[in-house]
Short mmCIF file of C-alpha atoms in Angstrom, two decimals:
data_model
loop_
_atom_site.label_atom_id
_atom_site.label_comp_id
_atom_site.label_asym_id
_atom_site.label_seq_id
_atom_site.Cartn_x
_atom_site.Cartn_y
_atom_site.Cartn_z
CA MET L 26 -14.70 114.91 -22.48
CA ALA L 27 -14.31 117.57 -25.17
CA GLU L 28 -13.34 121.02 -23.93
CA TYR L 29 -15.76 123.92 -23.94
CA SER L 30 -14.89 127.07 -25.87
CA ASP L 31 -17.07 129.66 -24.10
CA LYS L 32 -18.15 130.18 -20.52
CA TYR L 33 -21.42 131.79 -19.49
CA MET L 34 -22.07 133.00 -15.93
CA MET L 35 -25.69 132.37 -15.03
CA GLU L 36 -27.14 135.29 -13.05
CA SER L 37 -30.72 134.36 -12.31
CA LEU L 38 -33.59 132.39 -13.78
CA THR L 39 -36.67 134.58 -13.93
CA GLY L 40 -38.91 134.73 -16.96
CA ASP L 41 -37.31 137.81 -18.53
CA SER L 42 -33.73 136.98 -17.57
CA ALA L 43 -33.98 133.41 -18.91
CA LEU L 44 -34.88 134.61 -22.42
CA ARG L 45 -32.23 137.33 -22.31
CA GLN L 46 -29.55 134.85 -21.28
CA ILE L 47 -30.53 132.44 -24.05
CA SER L 48 -30.17 135.33 -26.51
CA GLU L 49 -26.68 136.07 -25.15
CA ILE L 50 -25.62 132.41 -25.29
CA ARG L 51 -26.72 132.23 -28.92
CA LYS L 52 -24.28 135.06 -29.76
CA PHE L 53 -21.22 132.96 -28.92
CA LYS L 54 -19.25 131.95 -32.00
CA SER L 55 -18.72 128.53 -30.49
CA LYS L 56 -21.43 125.99 -29.76
CA LYS L 57 -19.48 124.44 -26.89
CA VAL L 58 -20.57 126.33 -23.77
CA LEU L 59 -19.97 125.93 -20.04
CA LEU L 60 -22.87 127.17 -17.89
CA ASP L 61 -21.46 128.33 -14.54
CA PHE L 62 -24.16 128.59 -11.84
CA SER L 63 -21.92 129.91 -9.04
CA ASN L 64 -23.58 133.36 -9.07
CA MET L 65 -27.18 132.30 -9.61
CA ARG L 66 -29.46 133.84 -7.01
CA SER L 67 -33.06 134.55 -7.98
CA VAL L 68 -34.90 131.57 -9.50
CA ARG L 69 -38.55 131.33 -10.54
CA SER L 70 -40.69 128.67 -12.19
CA ALA L 71 -41.02 130.62 -15.44
CA GLY L 72 -37.28 131.13 -15.76
CA MET L 73 -36.51 127.45 -15.28
CA ILE L 74 -39.06 126.20 -17.80
CA LEU L 75 -38.26 128.80 -20.49
CA PHE L 76 -34.51 128.24 -20.16
CA LEU L 77 -34.92 124.46 -20.16
CA ILE L 78 -37.04 124.40 -23.33
CA CYS L 79 -34.58 126.67 -25.17
CA ILE L 80 -31.52 124.66 -24.10
CA LYS L 81 -33.19 121.42 -25.19
CA ASP L 82 -33.83 122.96 -28.60
CA LEU L 83 -30.21 124.11 -28.96
CA LEU L 84 -29.00 120.62 -28.10
CA ARG L 85 -31.44 118.84 -30.37
CA ASN L 86 -31.63 121.09 -33.41
CA GLU L 87 -28.56 123.34 -33.47
CA ASN L 88 -25.77 120.96 -32.40
CA TYR L 89 -24.82 122.79 -29.21
CA GLU L 90 -22.89 121.10 -26.42
CA PHE L 91 -23.27 122.24 -22.82
CA TRP L 92 -21.40 121.61 -19.58
CA CYS L 93 -22.60 122.76 -16.16
CA SER L 94 -20.55 123.70 -13.11
CA ASN L 95 -21.13 124.91 -9.53
CA THR L 96 -24.72 123.73 -9.37
CA ASN L 97 -24.80 123.53 -5.58
CA LEU L 98 -23.29 126.78 -4.30
CA THR L 99 -26.24 129.15 -3.85
CA HIS L 100 -29.77 129.16 -2.51
CA GLY L 101 -30.96 129.66 -6.07
CA CYS L 102 -29.17 126.47 -7.12
CA SER L 103 -30.71 124.57 -4.20
CA TYR L 104 -34.20 125.71 -5.13
CA ALA L 105 -33.67 124.90 -8.81
CA ASP L 106 -32.43 121.45 -7.82
CA THR L 107 -35.48 120.66 -5.66
CA MET L 108 -37.72 121.75 -8.54
CA GLY L 109 -36.02 119.19 -10.84
CA PHE L 110 -34.29 121.75 -13.04
CA PHE L 111 -30.84 120.19 -13.16
CA ASP L 112 -32.25 116.71 -13.71
CA ALA L 113 -34.30 118.09 -16.61
CA LEU L 114 -31.06 119.47 -18.07
CA GLY L 115 -29.70 115.90 -18.02
CA LEU L 116 -27.35 116.17 -15.02
CA GLN L 117 -26.85 113.14 -12.80
CA GLY L 118 -27.26 113.09 -9.02
CA HIS L 119 -30.01 115.70 -8.75
CA VAL L 120 -33.67 115.64 -7.69
CA LYS L 121 -35.69 113.88 -10.37
CA VAL L 122 -38.29 115.73 -12.41
CA GLY L 123 -41.77 115.34 -10.97
CA THR L 124 -40.72 113.91 -7.59
CA TYR L 125 -40.67 116.97 -5.33
CA LYS L 126 -43.83 118.83 -4.36
CA GLY L 127 -42.61 121.25 -1.69
CA ARG L 128 -42.22 121.07 2.05
CA ASN L 129 -45.49 122.88 2.63
CA ASP L 130 -47.24 121.58 -0.48
CA ASP L 131 -47.19 125.11 -1.84
CA TYR L 132 -45.33 124.51 -5.07
CA LEU L 133 -45.17 122.11 -7.93
CA GLY L 134 -41.73 121.03 -9.13
CA ILE L 135 -41.09 120.75 -12.85
CA GLN L 136 -43.35 118.11 -14.34
CA ARG L 137 -43.50 116.58 -17.78
CA ILE L 138 -47.05 115.43 -18.54
CA THR L 139 -48.04 113.48 -21.65
CA GLU L 140 -51.35 112.88 -23.33
CA ARG L 141 -51.02 109.17 -22.53
CA GLU L 142 -50.53 109.88 -18.82
CA LEU L 143 -53.70 111.96 -18.78
CA ILE L 144 -55.66 109.13 -20.40
CA LEU L 145 -54.39 106.74 -17.71
CA LEU L 146 -55.73 109.05 -14.99
CA ASN L 147 -59.21 108.09 -16.19
CA PRO L 148 -58.94 104.62 -17.77
CA GLN L 149 -62.70 104.49 -18.42
CA SER L 150 -62.13 106.89 -21.32
CA ASP L 151 -59.80 106.75 -24.32
CA ASP L 152 -59.81 110.57 -24.43
CA PHE L 153 -57.30 112.70 -22.50
CA TYR L 154 -59.94 115.25 -21.50
CA PRO L 155 -61.37 113.57 -18.32
CA GLY L 156 -57.87 112.89 -17.05
CA LEU L 157 -56.90 116.49 -17.80
CA GLU L 158 -59.68 117.73 -15.54
CA THR L 159 -58.40 115.47 -12.74
CA TYR L 160 -54.82 116.68 -13.25
CA CYS L 161 -55.78 120.37 -13.27
CA GLU L 162 -57.79 119.97 -10.09
CA LYS L 163 -54.81 118.39 -8.35
CA ILE L 164 -52.50 121.26 -9.28
CA ALA L 165 -55.03 123.92 -8.32
CA ARG L 166 -55.54 122.39 -4.90
CA VAL L 167 -51.81 122.44 -4.18
CA LEU L 168 -51.65 126.14 -5.01
CA THR L 169 -54.80 127.18 -3.10
CA LYS L 170 -54.33 125.12 0.04
CA ASN L 171 -53.79 127.97 2.51
CA ASP L 172 -56.86 130.06 1.72
CA ASN L 173 -60.18 130.19 3.52
CA LEU L 174 -62.86 128.05 1.90
CA GLU L 175 -64.71 130.75 -0.08
CA PHE L 176 -61.54 132.41 -1.34
CA ASN L 177 -60.14 129.00 -2.12
CA LYS L 178 -63.05 127.95 -4.32
CA LYS L 179 -62.86 131.00 -6.59
CA LEU L 180 -59.11 130.79 -7.01
CA GLU L 181 -59.25 127.04 -7.59
CA THR L 182 -61.84 127.49 -10.34
CA PHE L 183 -59.80 130.16 -12.13
CA LEU L 184 -56.62 128.08 -11.96
CA LYS L 185 -58.28 124.85 -13.09
CA TYR L 186 -59.89 126.56 -16.04
CA SER L 187 -56.72 128.31 -17.22
CA ILE L 188 -54.46 125.27 -16.82
CA ARG L 189 -56.91 123.07 -18.67
CA GLU L 190 -57.32 125.42 -21.62
CA ILE L 191 -53.58 125.96 -22.02
CA ILE L 192 -52.73 122.25 -21.93
CA ARG L 193 -55.62 121.42 -24.28
CA ASN L 194 -54.10 123.73 -26.87
CA THR L 195 -50.93 121.66 -27.03
CA PHE L 196 -52.66 118.33 -27.56
CA GLU L 197 -55.29 119.70 -29.95
CA HIS L 198 -53.17 122.09 -32.04
CA THR L 199 -49.66 120.62 -32.23
CA THR L 200 -48.02 117.32 -33.12
CA LYS L 201 -46.42 117.11 -29.67
CA ASN L 202 -47.90 114.98 -26.91
CA GLU L 203 -46.26 116.47 -23.81
CA VAL L 204 -46.08 119.71 -21.89
CA PHE L 205 -43.81 121.02 -19.12
CA ILE L 206 -45.34 122.73 -16.11
CA ALA L 207 -44.10 124.26 -12.84
CA ALA L 208 -45.75 126.47 -10.23
CA GLN L 209 -45.07 128.22 -6.94
CA ARG L 210 -47.23 129.98 -4.38
CA HIS L 211 -45.21 132.91 -3.01
CA GLU L 212 -47.20 133.46 0.17
CA ASN L 213 -45.18 136.35 1.60
CA ALA L 214 -45.09 138.20 -1.72
CA GLY L 215 -48.81 137.60 -2.26
CA TYR L 216 -48.84 135.93 -5.65
CA ILE L 217 -48.91 132.59 -7.43
CA GLU L 218 -46.69 131.89 -10.43
CA LEU L 219 -47.53 129.23 -13.00
CA VAL L 220 -45.81 128.39 -16.29
CA ILE L 221 -46.78 125.88 -18.98
CA SER L 222 -44.78 125.25 -22.14
CA ASP L 223 -44.79 122.84 -25.04
CA GLU L 224 -42.24 122.23 -27.76
CA GLY L 225 -44.75 122.35 -30.59
CA GLU L 226 -44.92 124.18 -33.88
CA GLY L 227 -45.89 127.54 -32.37
CA ILE L 228 -48.99 129.70 -32.65
CA ARG L 229 -48.22 131.29 -36.02
CA ARG L 230 -47.74 127.97 -37.73
CA THR L 231 -50.84 126.55 -36.08
CA LEU L 232 -53.02 129.48 -37.13
CA SER L 233 -51.60 129.44 -40.65
CA VAL L 234 -53.86 126.43 -41.29
CA ASN L 235 -56.75 128.90 -41.11
CA LYS L 236 -56.61 130.42 -44.60
CA ALA L 237 -59.14 133.09 -43.62
CA LEU L 238 -56.46 134.84 -41.55
CA GLY L 239 -54.06 135.20 -44.48
CA LYS L 240 -50.29 135.37 -44.09
CA ILE L 241 -49.37 136.45 -40.57
CA ASN L 242 -46.17 136.92 -38.55
CA ASP L 243 -45.48 135.84 -34.97
CA SER L 244 -46.67 139.09 -33.41
CA GLN L 245 -49.92 139.06 -35.36
CA ALA L 246 -50.46 135.41 -34.45
CA LEU L 247 -50.26 136.20 -30.72
CA ARG L 248 -52.83 138.96 -31.15
CA TYR L 249 -55.16 136.60 -32.98
CA ALA L 250 -54.70 133.87 -30.37
CA ILE L 251 -56.35 135.96 -27.63
CA GLN L 252 -59.29 137.09 -29.74
CA PRO L 253 -62.62 135.34 -29.09
CA GLY L 254 -63.53 132.61 -31.54
CA ILE L 255 -60.24 132.58 -33.47
CA SER L 256 -58.51 129.23 -33.91
CA MET L 257 -57.02 127.02 -36.60
CA VAL L 258 -60.54 125.84 -37.48
CA SER L 259 -62.53 129.06 -37.05
CA GLY L 260 -62.68 129.45 -40.82
CA ASP L 261 -63.85 125.86 -41.34
CA GLU L 262 -67.66 125.91 -41.49
CA LEU L 263 -67.90 122.12 -41.77
CA TYR L 264 -65.89 121.62 -38.56
CA GLN L 265 -68.09 124.13 -36.74
CA LYS L 266 -71.29 122.38 -37.80
CA ARG L 267 -70.01 118.98 -36.73
CA ASN L 268 -68.80 120.19 -33.33
CA ARG L 269 -71.50 122.67 -32.38
CA THR L 270 -72.78 120.48 -29.54
CA ASN L 271 -69.44 118.87 -28.69
CA LEU L 272 -68.40 119.46 -25.06
CA THR L 273 -64.71 119.67 -25.90
CA GLY L 274 -65.00 121.15 -29.39
CA ASN L 275 -62.38 123.66 -30.48
CA SER L 276 -64.06 127.07 -30.44
CA GLY L 277 -61.09 129.39 -29.94
CA TYR L 278 -62.22 130.86 -26.62
CA GLY L 279 -59.81 129.29 -24.10
CA LEU L 280 -56.84 131.67 -24.44
CA TYR L 281 -59.19 134.62 -24.89
CA VAL L 282 -60.96 133.91 -21.60
CA THR L 283 -57.69 133.24 -19.78
CA SER L 284 -56.11 136.46 -21.06
CA GLU L 285 -59.12 138.58 -20.09
CA LEU L 286 -59.29 136.93 -16.67
CA PHE L 287 -55.62 137.58 -15.93
CA LYS L 288 -55.91 141.23 -16.89
CA LYS L 289 -58.06 141.46 -13.76
CA ILE L 290 -56.40 139.09 -11.30
CA GLY L 291 -52.72 139.26 -12.26
CA ASP L 292 -50.70 139.23 -15.44
CA MET L 293 -49.98 136.87 -18.31
CA LYS L 294 -47.30 136.50 -20.95
CA LEU L 295 -47.75 134.53 -24.14
CA ILE L 296 -44.51 133.45 -25.82
CA SER L 297 -44.27 131.87 -29.25
CA GLY L 298 -41.97 132.21 -32.23
CA SER L 299 -39.92 135.39 -31.95
CA ALA L 300 -42.52 137.34 -29.97
CA VAL L 301 -43.62 137.86 -26.35
CA LEU L 302 -47.06 139.34 -25.71
CA ASP L 303 -47.53 140.99 -22.30
CA ILE L 304 -51.28 140.86 -21.71
CA LYS L 305 -51.34 143.43 -18.90
CA SER L 306 -49.52 146.18 -20.81
CA ASN L 307 -50.77 144.99 -24.22
CA THR L 308 -47.25 145.20 -25.62
CA ILE L 309 -45.21 142.85 -27.80
CA THR L 310 -41.46 142.35 -27.54
CA GLU L 311 -39.38 140.80 -30.30
CA MET L 312 -36.72 138.43 -28.89
CA GLY L 313 -34.32 138.15 -31.81
CA PHE L 314 -34.65 134.35 -31.82
CA LYS L 315 -37.50 131.90 -32.04
CA TYR L 316 -38.84 130.21 -28.94
CA PRO L 317 -39.18 126.48 -29.74
CA GLY L 318 -42.87 126.05 -28.95
CA THR L 319 -45.45 128.04 -27.02
CA ALA L 320 -45.25 129.10 -23.38
CA VAL L 321 -47.77 130.79 -21.11
CA VAL L 322 -46.64 132.48 -17.90
CA LEU L 323 -49.35 133.35 -15.38
CA ASN L 324 -49.14 135.36 -12.17
CA VAL L 325 -52.13 135.57 -9.82
CA TYR L 326 -52.07 138.52 -7.41
CA LEU L 327 -53.97 137.23 -4.41
CA ASN L 328 -55.19 140.66 -3.29
CA GLU L 329 -56.88 141.17 -6.68
CA LEU L 330 -59.26 138.23 -6.36
CA ASP L 331 -61.89 140.12 -4.38
CA SER L 332 -62.33 142.52 -7.30
CA VAL L 333 -63.81 139.83 -9.57
CA SER L 334 -67.02 137.85 -9.25
CA ASP L 335 -67.44 134.10 -8.89
CA ASN L 336 -68.98 133.94 -12.36
CA GLU L 337 -66.27 136.02 -14.03
CA ILE L 338 -65.55 133.34 -16.63
CA GLU L 339 -69.18 133.25 -17.76
CA GLN L 340 -69.21 137.04 -18.08
CA ILE L 341 -66.04 137.05 -20.15
CA VAL L 342 -67.43 134.34 -22.45
CA ALA L 343 -70.62 136.36 -22.98
CA LEU L 344 -68.66 139.48 -23.91
CA GLY L 345 -66.48 137.44 -26.25
CA GLU L 346 -69.44 135.90 -28.04
CA LYS L 347 -70.93 139.37 -28.49
CA SER L 348 -67.66 140.66 -29.95
CA ALA L 349 -67.32 137.63 -32.24
CA GLN L 350 -70.60 138.48 -33.98
CA ASP L 351 -68.83 141.31 -35.80
CA ASP L 352 -65.85 139.19 -36.91
CA PRO L 353 -66.50 137.09 -40.04
CA ASN L 354 -63.54 134.84 -39.17
CA ALA L 355 -64.63 134.07 -35.60
CA ILE L 356 -66.66 131.21 -34.17
CA LYS L 357 -69.73 132.84 -32.69
CA LYS L 358 -70.34 130.49 -29.75
CA ALA L 359 -67.91 129.12 -27.20
CA SER L 360 -67.85 125.35 -26.69
CA LYS L 361 -69.40 123.99 -23.51
CA SER L 362 -65.98 123.30 -22.02
CA SER L 363 -64.96 126.93 -22.54
CA ARG L 364 -67.83 127.99 -20.29
CA ILE L 365 -67.51 125.56 -17.40
CA PHE L 366 -65.26 123.53 -15.20
#
């Protein structure tokens, strides 16, 4: 085995720390790096997925080589292992991706889901959409299991809707046919964490197809992505006419609705290209490197759910459609799927 030239001590794997550590690893002069996990303590779903996607990109596109050591010394390592993190990194002898669901069925280990797998969930259709609904319902039920029935129903609806719209974006707007997802219900802390990431072309490149938006950078693209009625086809009148009555038509409302919803029940981060948009604070951070795809990190604060109505999604859609009337580049009406689950 070739010798590594640099050693990096992993501290934790939360959403923010994962991106910071990737930035630090990229500053090494060498591309032969040992990742030492002996001090890793705090680990979260977002950190594992974001770090994994970035490491895969460095291996595939920038000729890095990585070694890993001390992957079984801390509680953080044990948790990462059960979630399938080390297997996803390519290490032997660890829990396989997608095989561990949690002792209390309260979290979802790292999963890799493809468009083909979604189609197979509903073999009566050759479209991924029916299978996607089945998949989203399964995830939402794992994460809402411990609530009373009424509370459960509202939370399940919000989760199903958001997961569906995020995954749809990958299969409809990129050339990639798989996404990575992980989730955890932190009962004692009172919140649910969910992260979904693809390895696609990114939001800026996707929206650049829409000539009506002009030349935009990564930060501007993230802002556009959460506006109602803005998508890669929102400037295409022919597409809009053909898909006006289509249940699953692309209307550019999915991320808008999800972002507005999570302003009220938690927080959301949208990561693509060199930018991170924090929905709650409405701020953008530049990372100094490009994230290889698009990631969405969602946190639901369980004590915030009582502050929103059961028909919150419908209300957000109505406000979005009203706002879109004043934007010449926006689709004026949300598709049927953007209104319902």
